[in-house]
């Protein structure tokens, strides 16, 4: 029941976000960056729709490999492609001046990976599912490194670093909270599932807002 | 009759191949990709049979068609589009029509195969639902990949994660459709691709109108 409510809440928030910021999709002059973020949110929307549809049709939750999980992977792959493919080459020139920020940013993937350790150690999932879940979560782990790095890098007079900082901070919050949410789902801790899904759903809308706002400030 | 699917494919493809000889270039391309879609449908059917019999033996038909076949079919349908986008052209208009053609060809073969297998239980209503909704669904899924690839191909770092995200989106859309179409909420499944198509058609119409006005 809580599982179904959290998927429904996520679906609702994603749809609201995509409608509120629909000009990201339909304005061909917009940069690719917010479109990829919107694609990521759309992947989660479809994944949540898959979960909700399964509940409506079967009146129960599915335990095992399900396509909704690929929606989540697709979202974090989109965020990774934004961070690594587009933003990192603009923000980080591989100079020694930014070395300490790269080191600090490693903490994000460590934290996200460490949240999975209880899953491997104590859950009732088959080992194949645990490994699959962790491998599927690798895009989120890698994306968290770049998002944290882009959040803490100094702007050095480049307005676009500051412009997309709120987006990057929100992305880090999303990556950590979604990891916690998935772990809580596996352990079926219902109140925790609800609370984490509220954080995740809010982060998804905020992600679209800050992506759009960041690009608008960036291109002034 | 194990080879019935091949008999069906030949019966459908032969006239299309003959038509290709006398068609102009654009029409020939459309027909060619439709035939490719038909061939992919056969490959997907055989692949799904192998997965059902050898890998996912414990899954029932519902879970097989909502968790496994959407992924395999969307990946197989995306291969020719990926090939064209990487090696030939990434122009959106060309990828758009080719993706639609592959989806339509796939749907034609799939519907025909299902019709033959369930000949006792088909009806006009079944034909309307399968014809419009399934055909549109397959086209929309392949179209999504085709249009998306034309956007993400611009930079290599964006291409691979972007393509995966597009395949995921297509697979989940396909899975949701299969879920509803096999349930008591069949009408939701039928309306989903029709609604998506109408939104897409309206968007394209507006875009064309804006371009004409400019």
mmCIF file of N, CA and C in Angstrom, chain A residues 91 155 158-166 217:
data_model
loop_
_atom_site.group_PDB
_atom_site.id
_atom_site.type_symbol
_atom_site.label_atom_id
_atom_site.label_comp_id
_atom_site.label_asym_id
_atom_site.label_seq_id
_atom_site.Cartn_x
_atom_site.Cartn_y
_atom_site.Cartn_z
ATOM 1 N N UNK A 91 33.094 23.209 -16.744
ATOM 2 C CA UNK A 91 33.370 23.625 -15.378
ATOM 3 C C UNK A 91 34.788 23.249 -14.921
ATOM 4 N N UNK A 155 33.181 29.621 -8.865
ATOM 5 C CA UNK A 155 32.753 30.037 -10.199
ATOM 6 C C UNK A 155 33.831 30.780 -10.984
ATOM 7 N N UNK A 158 32.908 32.803 -13.818
ATOM 8 C CA UNK A 158 32.029 32.223 -14.842
ATOM 9 C C UNK A 158 30.619 32.102 -14.279
ATOM 10 N N UNK A 159 29.724 32.881 -14.867
ATOM 11 C CA UNK A 159 28.370 32.975 -14.310
ATOM 12 C C UNK A 159 27.619 31.652 -14.387
ATOM 13 N N UNK A 160 27.957 30.820 -15.384
ATOM 14 C CA UNK A 160 27.158 29.596 -15.542
ATOM 15 C C UNK A 160 27.432 28.584 -14.430
ATOM 16 N N UNK A 161 28.591 28.653 -13.792
ATOM 17 C CA UNK A 161 28.863 27.736 -12.672
ATOM 18 C C UNK A 161 27.896 28.053 -11.540
ATOM 19 N N UNK A 162 27.753 29.348 -11.250
ATOM 20 C CA UNK A 162 26.845 29.776 -10.184
ATOM 21 C C UNK A 162 25.392 29.555 -10.589
ATOM 22 N N UNK A 163 25.125 29.721 -11.883
ATOM 23 C CA UNK A 163 23.739 29.622 -12.361
ATOM 24 C C UNK A 163 23.175 28.212 -12.165
ATOM 25 N N UNK A 164 24.007 27.196 -12.372
ATOM 26 C CA UNK A 164 23.484 25.822 -12.273
ATOM 27 C C UNK A 164 23.839 25.171 -10.937
ATOM 28 N N UNK A 165 24.370 25.942 -10.011
ATOM 29 C CA UNK A 165 24.699 25.352 -8.713
ATOM 30 C C UNK A 165 23.448 24.805 -8.005
ATOM 31 N N UNK A 166 22.336 25.556 -7.968
ATOM 32 C CA UNK A 166 21.128 24.985 -7.327
ATOM 33 C C UNK A 166 20.682 23.676 -7.977
ATOM 34 N N UNK A 217 19.663 31.967 -16.762
ATOM 35 C CA UNK A 217 20.682 32.871 -16.222
ATOM 36 C C UNK A 217 21.990 32.716 -16.976
#
